Amino acid sequence: MRNVGELPESADVVVVGGGVIGLAVARELARGGAEVLLVERGEAGAESSWAAAGMLAPQVEADAADEFFRRAAGSPDAYPDFARELEEESGISVELDQTGTLYLAFDEADEAECARRFRWQTRAGLPVERLTASEVRALEPRVSARVRSALRFPLDGQVENRLLVAALVKACARRGVRIVTRTEVGAIKVEAGRATGIETARGTTHASSVVVACGAWSSRLRLDTSHAHGGGSTNRVESSCNGVDVDAPARPHIEPVRGQILCFAHAASSPQSPIVRHVVYSPRGYLVPRRDGRLLAGTTTEHVGFDKSLTGEGRETILTHAREIAPDVDALVLSDAWAGLRPRGADAWPVLGALADVPNLFYATGHYRNGILLAPLTGALVAAMILQRGATSPLLEAFTPERFRRASSCAV
Ligand code: FAD
Ligand code: GLY
């Protein structure tokens, strides 16, 4: 594999990881005047950000008006401006679609779930509508005749996440972010309680701040503290934590959660009209129509480590749930399938902010099922924190990596 781009000797900020989160943070930092280096192990945006379904669906995916929902996912308002600016900067449309999403009920249990969601979402002041079966079929004539009722979330929608990544790469380059691909960061150097740069097989780069945006791999990135003995850091992991470097600062634990997607296309001989126009969910699966005619069907949530394989069982499950929503899926041809690893923290909330004992080492990870949705918000929050040297907000306090340390002195 050929490395792409020269590693500079130094940068104000090094962002490790070129998914949608690393790119969004890098772009905002450059907008604020920082000299930014982004280092990506493979190609930019080729992991979870590529595998995603691109839904901007905080309301349809949330189970309760919890802290996470109230503070972050409840405010997707940033997207129209974000999409417009990216298009201006890159010339690429991210295909922002705000048609709304539907959540269908097929049996009594689903209807009870719809009623519960309707109650807590209206109580939280969110726009949500109840639809009868005939109203659903008037909006989407090809959903199953078995549908009993539905919710409509008029503010939810989608973007084409692969175009989003392409637009972010161009926008970053235009704003002067230096992007180096096919270069794995082996470790972050930590000396005397400060991150001083990154180590790669191609050499080191010094930095005033480092951002870890490695998605599902964020906890795998080593902190090299071999120069740090006698440094001024506090709160180190206790030696009683089995298997953890006793001298390493406590870090958030991010777990990979596999999601498989099936992608359908129209058979050449059949009518090319879309099966659905909205993003359509049931409690068991979803369909996402793309502008180019493809239809995505998802998904699985599997705790299988760093394995991105597709499985027969995953395919059957997704197919069953897709057919339940719209039996006409059987008239399409399966044109592609893929899997990605969602980055999940212990409480499934994003992990944003610096480590208390390495205050210039920032995490921007753990976005789990909502990284596409939360990219603009994350970019703005993390860049502000770095550029304004410690700027904080209730949001950042809720997402600080330190919350895990508070919960447990060891298993962070
Ligand atoms: P990634 O995109 O995985 O990027 C991390 C990058 O870090 C990778 O490119 C990797 O190569 C790089 N890296 C790792 N280690 C190193 C290293 N040591 N050195 C250099 N580079 C390194 N979210 C939504 O909002 N809406 C959706 O509809 C949606 N659907 C999804 C469907 C599926 C099937 C999946 C899998 C995810 C979905 N998500 C969705 C979640 C979303 O994809 C993620 O939350 C988001 O992409 C995370 O972005 P990221 O940049 O943190 O991670
Ligand atoms: N947000 C959709 C998914 O994670 O599958």
PDB file of C-alpha atoms and ligand atoms in Angstrom, residues 16-22 39-43 45-56 183-186 213-217 221 257 259-261 286 299 340-343 364-365 367-374, ligand 1:
ATOM      1  CA  VAL A  16      -6.127  10.848  13.998  1.00  0.00           C
ATOM      2  CA  GLY A  17      -8.811   9.161  11.885  1.00  0.00           C
ATOM      3  CA  GLY A  18     -10.429  10.372   8.672  1.00  0.00           C
ATOM      4  CA  GLY A  19     -14.046   9.311   9.125  1.00  0.00           C
ATOM      5  CA  VAL A  20     -16.895  11.796   9.119  1.00  0.00           C
ATOM      6  CA  ILE A  21     -16.048  12.824  12.689  1.00  0.00           C
ATOM      7  CA  GLY A  22     -12.311  13.430  12.179  1.00  0.00           C
ATOM      8  CA  VAL A  39      -3.784  11.175   9.467  1.00  0.00           C
ATOM      9  CA  GLU A  40      -5.828   8.236   8.194  1.00  0.00           C
ATOM     10  CA  ARG A  41      -4.794   4.582   8.242  1.00  0.00           C
ATOM     11  CA  GLY A  42      -6.591   3.693   4.987  1.00  0.00           C
ATOM     12  CA  GLU A  43      -8.663   5.940   2.742  1.00  0.00           C
ATOM     13  CA  GLY A  45     -14.214   7.841   5.124  1.00  0.00           C
ATOM     14  CA  ALA A  46     -13.903   4.185   4.151  1.00  0.00           C
ATOM     15  CA  GLU A  47     -15.041   2.632   7.435  1.00  0.00           C
ATOM     16  CA  SER A  48     -18.241   3.206   9.426  1.00  0.00           C
ATOM     17  CA  SER A  49     -18.865   6.542   7.697  1.00  0.00           C
ATOM     18  CA  TRP A  50     -18.973   4.708   4.360  1.00  0.00           C
ATOM     19  CA  ALA A  51     -21.097   1.811   5.653  1.00  0.00           C
ATOM     20  CA  ALA A  52     -23.788   4.004   7.245  1.00  0.00           C
ATOM     21  CA  ALA A  53     -27.309   4.471   5.949  1.00  0.00           C
ATOM     22  CA  GLY A  54     -27.048   8.267   6.262  1.00  0.00           C
ATOM     23  CA  MET A  55     -30.246   8.800   8.213  1.00  0.00           C
ATOM     24  CA  LEU A  56     -30.681  11.979  10.208  1.00  0.00           C
ATOM     25  CA  THR A 183      -0.563   5.954   7.277  1.00  0.00           C
ATOM     26  CA  GLU A 184      -1.405   4.291  10.568  1.00  0.00           C
ATOM     27  CA  VAL A 185      -0.774   6.172  13.773  1.00  0.00           C
ATOM     28  CA  GLY A 186       0.902   3.641  16.079  1.00  0.00           C
ATOM     29  CA  ALA A 213     -11.273  10.258  16.016  1.00  0.00           C
ATOM     30  CA  CYS A 214     -10.584   6.604  15.244  1.00  0.00           C
ATOM     31  CA  GLY A 215     -14.188   5.426  15.470  1.00  0.00           C
ATOM     32  CA  ALA A 216     -14.458   1.823  16.650  1.00  0.00           C
ATOM     33  CA  TRP A 217     -10.650   1.639  16.897  1.00  0.00           C
ATOM     34  CA  LEU A 221      -4.632   3.662  19.832  1.00  0.00           C
ATOM     35  CA  VAL A 257     -20.822  -2.987  16.961  1.00  0.00           C
ATOM     36  CA  GLY A 259     -24.113  -3.428  11.259  1.00  0.00           C
ATOM     37  CA  GLN A 260     -24.889  -5.131   7.949  1.00  0.00           C
ATOM     38  CA  ILE A 261     -26.732  -3.460   5.061  1.00  0.00           C
ATOM     39  CA  TYR A 286     -35.479   0.122   7.940  1.00  0.00           C
ATOM     40  CA  THR A 299     -29.622  -3.715   9.759  1.00  0.00           C
ATOM     41  CA  GLY A 340     -19.407  -1.557   9.142  1.00  0.00           C
ATOM     42  CA  LEU A 341     -18.386  -1.161  12.767  1.00  0.00           C
ATOM     43  CA  ARG A 342     -20.260   1.409  14.828  1.00  0.00           C
ATOM     44  CA  PRO A 343     -18.164   2.975  17.601  1.00  0.00           C
ATOM     45  CA  ALA A 364     -14.171  12.737  19.384  1.00  0.00           C
ATOM     46  CA  THR A 365     -15.650   9.284  19.141  1.00  0.00           C
ATOM     47  CA  HIS A 367     -21.083   8.198  18.035  1.00  0.00           C
ATOM     48  CA  TYR A 368     -22.528   4.703  17.706  1.00  0.00           C
ATOM     49  CA  ARG A 369     -25.699   4.885  15.526  1.00  0.00           C
ATOM     50  CA  ASN A 370     -25.660   8.662  15.050  1.00  0.00           C
ATOM     51  CA  GLY A 371     -22.256   9.741  13.774  1.00  0.00           C
ATOM     52  CA  ILE A 372     -23.565  11.082  10.475  1.00  0.00           C
ATOM     53  CA  LEU A 373     -26.279  13.028  12.265  1.00  0.00           C
ATOM     54  CA  LEU A 374     -23.889  14.401  14.885  1.00  0.00           C
TER      55      LEU A 374
HETATM   56  P1  FAD B   1     -15.199   5.911  11.149  1.00  0.00           P
HETATM   57  O1  FAD B   1     -15.980   6.342   9.986  1.00  0.00           O
HETATM   58  O2  FAD B   1     -15.110   4.437  11.385  1.00  0.00           O
HETATM   59  O3  FAD B   1     -13.758   6.525  10.970  1.00  0.00           O
HETATM   60  C1  FAD B   1     -12.683   6.223  11.829  1.00  0.00           C
HETATM   61  C2  FAD B   1     -11.430   6.276  10.977  1.00  0.00           C
HETATM   62  O4  FAD B   1     -10.282   6.154  11.827  1.00  0.00           O
HETATM   63  C3  FAD B   1     -11.362   5.134   9.978  1.00  0.00           C
HETATM   64  O5  FAD B   1     -11.275   5.671   8.669  1.00  0.00           O
HETATM   65  C4  FAD B   1     -10.112   4.365  10.374  1.00  0.00           C
HETATM   66  O6  FAD B   1      -9.407   3.816   9.276  1.00  0.00           O
HETATM   67  C5  FAD B   1      -9.301   5.436  11.085  1.00  0.00           C
HETATM   68  N1  FAD B   1      -8.315   4.906  12.022  1.00  0.00           N
HETATM   69  C6  FAD B   1      -8.520   3.986  12.989  1.00  0.00           C
HETATM   70  N2  FAD B   1      -7.390   3.756  13.663  1.00  0.00           N
HETATM   71  C7  FAD B   1      -6.437   4.551  13.099  1.00  0.00           C
HETATM   72  C8  FAD B   1      -5.059   4.763  13.356  1.00  0.00           C
HETATM   73  N3  FAD B   1      -4.417   4.114  14.335  1.00  0.00           N
HETATM   74  N4  FAD B   1      -4.367   5.633  12.580  1.00  0.00           N
HETATM   75  C9  FAD B   1      -5.018   6.323  11.586  1.00  0.00           C
HETATM   76  N5  FAD B   1      -6.321   6.153  11.304  1.00  0.00           N
HETATM   77  C10 FAD B   1      -7.028   5.281  12.060  1.00  0.00           C
HETATM   78  N6  FAD B   1     -25.121   7.115  11.711  1.00  0.00           N
HETATM   79  C11 FAD B   1     -26.092   8.027  11.422  1.00  0.00           C
HETATM   80  O7  FAD B   1     -26.041   9.167  11.897  1.00  0.00           O
HETATM   81  N7  FAD B   1     -27.134   7.696  10.610  1.00  0.00           N
HETATM   82  C12 FAD B   1     -27.263   6.440  10.082  1.00  0.00           C
HETATM   83  O8  FAD B   1     -28.205   6.174   9.349  1.00  0.00           O
HETATM   84  C13 FAD B   1     -26.294   5.483  10.374  1.00  0.00           C
HETATM   85  N8  FAD B   1     -26.398   4.241   9.883  1.00  0.00           N
HETATM   86  C14 FAD B   1     -25.437   3.322  10.137  1.00  0.00           C
HETATM   87  C15 FAD B   1     -25.573   2.057   9.579  1.00  0.00           C
HETATM   88  C16 FAD B   1     -24.561   1.121   9.747  1.00  0.00           C
HETATM   89  C17 FAD B   1     -24.699  -0.241   9.141  1.00  0.00           C
HETATM   90  C18 FAD B   1     -23.397   1.470  10.488  1.00  0.00           C
HETATM   91  C19 FAD B   1     -22.271   0.481  10.640  1.00  0.00           C
HETATM   92  C20 FAD B   1     -23.284   2.721  11.079  1.00  0.00           C
HETATM   93  C21 FAD B   1     -24.323   3.656  10.927  1.00  0.00           C
HETATM   94  N9  FAD B   1     -24.259   4.923  11.492  1.00  0.00           N
HETATM   95  C22 FAD B   1     -25.200   5.855  11.208  1.00  0.00           C
HETATM   96  C23 FAD B   1     -23.207   5.273  12.451  1.00  0.00           C
HETATM   97  C24 FAD B   1     -22.089   6.092  11.794  1.00  0.00           C
HETATM   98  O9  FAD B   1     -21.668   5.413  10.642  1.00  0.00           O
HETATM   99  C25 FAD B   1     -20.925   6.243  12.757  1.00  0.00           C
HETATM  100  O10 FAD B   1     -21.360   6.723  14.013  1.00  0.00           O
HETATM  101  C26 FAD B   1     -19.906   7.247  12.191  1.00  0.00           C
HETATM  102  O11 FAD B   1     -19.582   6.920  10.868  1.00  0.00           O
HETATM  103  C27 FAD B   1     -18.654   7.254  13.031  1.00  0.00           C
HETATM  104  O12 FAD B   1     -17.714   8.063  12.386  1.00  0.00           O
HETATM  105  P2  FAD B   1     -16.195   8.045  12.826  1.00  0.00           P
HETATM  106  O13 FAD B   1     -15.503   9.039  12.006  1.00  0.00           O
HETATM  107  O14 FAD B   1     -16.123   8.149  14.317  1.00  0.00           O
HETATM  108  O15 FAD B   1     -15.722   6.545  12.506  1.00  0.00           O
END
